[in-house]
mmCIF file with all atom_site columns, C-alpha atoms in Angstrom:
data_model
loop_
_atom_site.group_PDB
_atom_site.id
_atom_site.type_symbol
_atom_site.label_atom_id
_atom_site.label_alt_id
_atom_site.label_comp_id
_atom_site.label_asym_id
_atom_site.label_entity_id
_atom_site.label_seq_id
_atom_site.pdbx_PDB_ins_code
_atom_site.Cartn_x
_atom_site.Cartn_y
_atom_site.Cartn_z
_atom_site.occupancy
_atom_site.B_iso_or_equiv
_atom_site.pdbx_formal_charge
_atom_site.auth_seq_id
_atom_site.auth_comp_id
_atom_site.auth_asym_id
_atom_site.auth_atom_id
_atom_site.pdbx_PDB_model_num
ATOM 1  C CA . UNK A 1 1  ? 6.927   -4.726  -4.231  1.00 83.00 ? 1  UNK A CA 1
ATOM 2  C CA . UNK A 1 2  ? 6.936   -8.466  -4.239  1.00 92.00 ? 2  UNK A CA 1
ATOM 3  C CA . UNK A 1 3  ? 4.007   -10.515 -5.638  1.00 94.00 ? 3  UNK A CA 1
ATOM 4  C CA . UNK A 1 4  ? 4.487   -14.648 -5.420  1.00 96.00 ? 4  UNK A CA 1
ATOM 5  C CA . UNK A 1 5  ? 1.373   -16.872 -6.837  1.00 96.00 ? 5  UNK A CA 1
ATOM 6  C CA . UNK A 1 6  ? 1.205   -19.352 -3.996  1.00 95.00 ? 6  UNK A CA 1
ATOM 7  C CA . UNK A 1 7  ? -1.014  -21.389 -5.838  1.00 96.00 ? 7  UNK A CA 1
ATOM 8  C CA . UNK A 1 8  ? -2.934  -21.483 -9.325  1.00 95.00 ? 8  UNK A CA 1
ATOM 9  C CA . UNK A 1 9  ? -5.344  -19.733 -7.922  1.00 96.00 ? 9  UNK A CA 1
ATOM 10 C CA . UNK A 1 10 ? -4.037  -17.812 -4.778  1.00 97.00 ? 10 UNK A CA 1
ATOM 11 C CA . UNK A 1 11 ? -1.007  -14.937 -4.763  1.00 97.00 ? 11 UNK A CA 1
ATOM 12 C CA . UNK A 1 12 ? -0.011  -12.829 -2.221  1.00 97.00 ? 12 UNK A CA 1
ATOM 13 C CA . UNK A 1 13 ? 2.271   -9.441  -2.385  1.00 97.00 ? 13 UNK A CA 1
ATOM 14 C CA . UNK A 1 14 ? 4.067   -7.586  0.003   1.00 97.00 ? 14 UNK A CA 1
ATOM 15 C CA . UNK A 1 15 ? 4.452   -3.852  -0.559  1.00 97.00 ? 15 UNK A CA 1
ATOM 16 C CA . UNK A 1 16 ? 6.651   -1.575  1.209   1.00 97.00 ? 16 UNK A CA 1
ATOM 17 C CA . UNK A 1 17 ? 7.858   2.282   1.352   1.00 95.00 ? 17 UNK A CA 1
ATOM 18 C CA . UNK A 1 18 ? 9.724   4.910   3.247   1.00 96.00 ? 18 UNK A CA 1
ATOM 19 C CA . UNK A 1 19 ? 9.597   8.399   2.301   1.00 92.00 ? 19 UNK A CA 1
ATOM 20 C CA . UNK A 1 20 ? 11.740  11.147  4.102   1.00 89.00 ? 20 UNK A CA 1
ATOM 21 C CA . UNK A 1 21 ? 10.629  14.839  3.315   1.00 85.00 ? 21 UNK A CA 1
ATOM 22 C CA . UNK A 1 22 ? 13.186  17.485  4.916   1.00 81.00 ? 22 UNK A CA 1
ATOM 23 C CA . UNK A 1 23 ? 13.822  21.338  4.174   1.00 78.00 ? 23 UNK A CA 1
ATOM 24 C CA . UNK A 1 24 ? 14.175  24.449  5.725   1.00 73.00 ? 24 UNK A CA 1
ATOM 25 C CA . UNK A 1 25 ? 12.508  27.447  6.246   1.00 73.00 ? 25 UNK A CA 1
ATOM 26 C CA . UNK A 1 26 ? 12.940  29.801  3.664   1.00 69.00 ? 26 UNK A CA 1
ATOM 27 C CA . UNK A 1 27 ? 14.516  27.015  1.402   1.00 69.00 ? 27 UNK A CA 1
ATOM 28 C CA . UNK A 1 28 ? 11.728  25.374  -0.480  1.00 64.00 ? 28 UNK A CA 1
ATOM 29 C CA . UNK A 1 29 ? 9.180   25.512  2.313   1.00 63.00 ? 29 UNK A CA 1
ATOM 30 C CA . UNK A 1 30 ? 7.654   28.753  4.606   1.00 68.00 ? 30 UNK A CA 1
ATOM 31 C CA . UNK A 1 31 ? 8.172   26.472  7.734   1.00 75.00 ? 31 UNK A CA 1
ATOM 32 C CA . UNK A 1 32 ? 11.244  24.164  8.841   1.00 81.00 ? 32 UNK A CA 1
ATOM 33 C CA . UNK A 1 33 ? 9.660   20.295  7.363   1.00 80.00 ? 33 UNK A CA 1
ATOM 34 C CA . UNK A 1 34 ? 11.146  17.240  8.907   1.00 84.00 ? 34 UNK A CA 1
ATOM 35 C CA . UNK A 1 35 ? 8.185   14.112  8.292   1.00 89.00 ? 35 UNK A CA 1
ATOM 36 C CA . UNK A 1 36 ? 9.261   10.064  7.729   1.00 91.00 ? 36 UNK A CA 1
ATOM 37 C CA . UNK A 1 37 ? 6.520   8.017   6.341   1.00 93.00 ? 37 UNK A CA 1
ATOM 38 C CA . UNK A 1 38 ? 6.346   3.982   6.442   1.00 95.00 ? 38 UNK A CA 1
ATOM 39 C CA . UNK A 1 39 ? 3.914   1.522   4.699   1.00 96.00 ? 39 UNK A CA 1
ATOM 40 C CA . UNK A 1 40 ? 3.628   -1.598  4.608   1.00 97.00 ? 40 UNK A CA 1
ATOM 41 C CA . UNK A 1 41 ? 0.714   -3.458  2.971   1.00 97.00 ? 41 UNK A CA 1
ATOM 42 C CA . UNK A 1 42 ? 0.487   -7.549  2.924   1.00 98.00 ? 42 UNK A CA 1
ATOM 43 C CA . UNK A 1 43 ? -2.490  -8.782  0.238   1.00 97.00 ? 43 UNK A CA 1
ATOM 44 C CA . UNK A 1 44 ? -4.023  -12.432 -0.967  1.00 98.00 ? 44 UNK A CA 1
ATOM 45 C CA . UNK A 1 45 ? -5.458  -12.369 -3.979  1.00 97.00 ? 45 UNK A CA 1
ATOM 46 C CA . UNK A 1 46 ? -7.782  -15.483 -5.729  1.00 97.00 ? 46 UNK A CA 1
ATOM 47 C CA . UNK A 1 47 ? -8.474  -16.127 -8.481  1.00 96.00 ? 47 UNK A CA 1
ATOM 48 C CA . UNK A 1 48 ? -12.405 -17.219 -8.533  1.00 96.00 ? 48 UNK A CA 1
ATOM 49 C CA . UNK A 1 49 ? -12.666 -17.983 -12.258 1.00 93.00 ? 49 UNK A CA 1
ATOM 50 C CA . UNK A 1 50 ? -10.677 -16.474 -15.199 1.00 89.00 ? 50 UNK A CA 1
ATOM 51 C CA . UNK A 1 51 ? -12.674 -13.024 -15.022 1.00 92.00 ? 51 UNK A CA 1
ATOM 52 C CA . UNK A 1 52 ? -13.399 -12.584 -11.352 1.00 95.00 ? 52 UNK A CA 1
ATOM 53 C CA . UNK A 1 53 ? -11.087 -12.532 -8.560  1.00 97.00 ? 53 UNK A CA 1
ATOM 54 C CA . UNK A 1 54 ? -11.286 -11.467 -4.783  1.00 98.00 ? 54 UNK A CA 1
ATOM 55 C CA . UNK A 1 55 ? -8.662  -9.479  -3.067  1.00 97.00 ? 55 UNK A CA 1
ATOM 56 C CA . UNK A 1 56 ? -8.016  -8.943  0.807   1.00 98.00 ? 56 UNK A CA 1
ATOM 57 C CA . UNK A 1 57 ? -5.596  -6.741  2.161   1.00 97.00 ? 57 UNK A CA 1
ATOM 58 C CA . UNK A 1 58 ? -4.254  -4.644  5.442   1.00 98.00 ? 58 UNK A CA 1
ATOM 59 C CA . UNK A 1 59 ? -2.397  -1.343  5.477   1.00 97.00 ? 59 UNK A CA 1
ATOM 60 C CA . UNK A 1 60 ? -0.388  0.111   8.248   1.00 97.00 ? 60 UNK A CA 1
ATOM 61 C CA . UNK A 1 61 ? 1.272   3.306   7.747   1.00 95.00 ? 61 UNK A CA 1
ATOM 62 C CA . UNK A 1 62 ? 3.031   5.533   10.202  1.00 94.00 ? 62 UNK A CA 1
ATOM 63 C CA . UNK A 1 63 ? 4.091   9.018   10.549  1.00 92.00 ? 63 UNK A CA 1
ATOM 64 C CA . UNK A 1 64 ? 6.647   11.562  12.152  1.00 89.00 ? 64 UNK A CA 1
ATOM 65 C CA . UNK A 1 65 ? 6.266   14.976  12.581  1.00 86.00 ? 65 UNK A CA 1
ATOM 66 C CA . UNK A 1 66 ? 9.932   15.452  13.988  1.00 79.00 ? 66 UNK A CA 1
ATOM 67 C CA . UNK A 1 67 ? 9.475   19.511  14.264  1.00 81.00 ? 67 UNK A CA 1
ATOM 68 C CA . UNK A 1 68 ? 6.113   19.388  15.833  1.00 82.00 ? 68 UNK A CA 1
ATOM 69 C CA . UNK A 1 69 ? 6.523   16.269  17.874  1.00 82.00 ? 69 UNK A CA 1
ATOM 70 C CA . UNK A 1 70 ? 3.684   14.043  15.902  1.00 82.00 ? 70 UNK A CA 1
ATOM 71 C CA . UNK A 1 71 ? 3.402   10.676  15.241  1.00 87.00 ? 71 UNK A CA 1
ATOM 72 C CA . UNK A 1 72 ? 0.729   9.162   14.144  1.00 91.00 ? 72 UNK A CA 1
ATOM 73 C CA . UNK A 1 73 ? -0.225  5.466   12.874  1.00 91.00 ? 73 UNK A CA 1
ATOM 74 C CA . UNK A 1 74 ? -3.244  4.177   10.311  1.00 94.00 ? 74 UNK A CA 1
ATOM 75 C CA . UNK A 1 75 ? -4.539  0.991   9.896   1.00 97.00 ? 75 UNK A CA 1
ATOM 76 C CA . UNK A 1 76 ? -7.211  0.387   6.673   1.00 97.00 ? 76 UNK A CA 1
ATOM 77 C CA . UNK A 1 77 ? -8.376  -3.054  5.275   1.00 98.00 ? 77 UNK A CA 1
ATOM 78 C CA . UNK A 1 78 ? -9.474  -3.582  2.090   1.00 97.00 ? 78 UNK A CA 1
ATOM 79 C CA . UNK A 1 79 ? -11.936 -6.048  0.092   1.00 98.00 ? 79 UNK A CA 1
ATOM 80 C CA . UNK A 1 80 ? -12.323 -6.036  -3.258  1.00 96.00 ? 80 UNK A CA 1
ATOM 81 C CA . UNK A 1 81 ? -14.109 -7.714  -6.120  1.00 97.00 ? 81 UNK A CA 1
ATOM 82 C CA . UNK A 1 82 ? -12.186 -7.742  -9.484  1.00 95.00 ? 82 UNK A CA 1
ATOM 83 C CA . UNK A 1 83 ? -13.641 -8.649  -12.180 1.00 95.00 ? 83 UNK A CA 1
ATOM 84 C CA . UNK A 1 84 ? -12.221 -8.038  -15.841 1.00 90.00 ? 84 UNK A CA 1
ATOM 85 C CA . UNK A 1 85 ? -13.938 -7.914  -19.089 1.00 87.00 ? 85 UNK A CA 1
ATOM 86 C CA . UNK A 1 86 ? -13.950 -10.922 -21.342 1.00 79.00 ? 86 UNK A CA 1
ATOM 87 C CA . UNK A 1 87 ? -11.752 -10.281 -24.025 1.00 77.00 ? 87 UNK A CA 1
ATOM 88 C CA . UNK A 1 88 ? -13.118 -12.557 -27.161 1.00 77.00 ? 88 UNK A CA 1
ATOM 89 C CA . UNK A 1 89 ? -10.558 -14.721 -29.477 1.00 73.00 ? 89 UNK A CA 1
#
């Protein structure tokens, strides 16, 4: 993961994963398993005041079904309001 604040107000991140997941049959799975799984999800987050913030941010992920021949890709967006509890001094 890599999160940057851009401004005082404004950061963005950058998140990104692989996975591999591989056996055999009769190993540790009933059926022969051969799957690769990427991500990769950009975000902007900003600050609106010191207790509520808005966050934007777009997902892609693909997989691969190597044994049966799949592959298959996912896009999602997401919005959200954040807004965190003020803590008293």
């Amino acid at each position: 993961d890599l999160n940057r604040r851009i401004t005082y107000k404004l950061r963005g991140g950058l998140s990104l994963e692989y996975f591999r997941n591989k056996a055999d049959q009769g190993q540790q799975a009933s059926s022969d398993i051969d799957e690769e799984t990427w991500r990769i999800q950009p975000s902007l987050r900003y600050d609106i005041t010191n207790d509520l913030a808005c966050e934007g941010s777009y997902r892609y992920r693909r997989w691969d079904d190597h044994v049966a021949e799949l592959d298959t890709g996912q896009n999602m967006v997401y919005l959200r309001f954040i807004w965190q509890y003020p803590i008293p001094h």
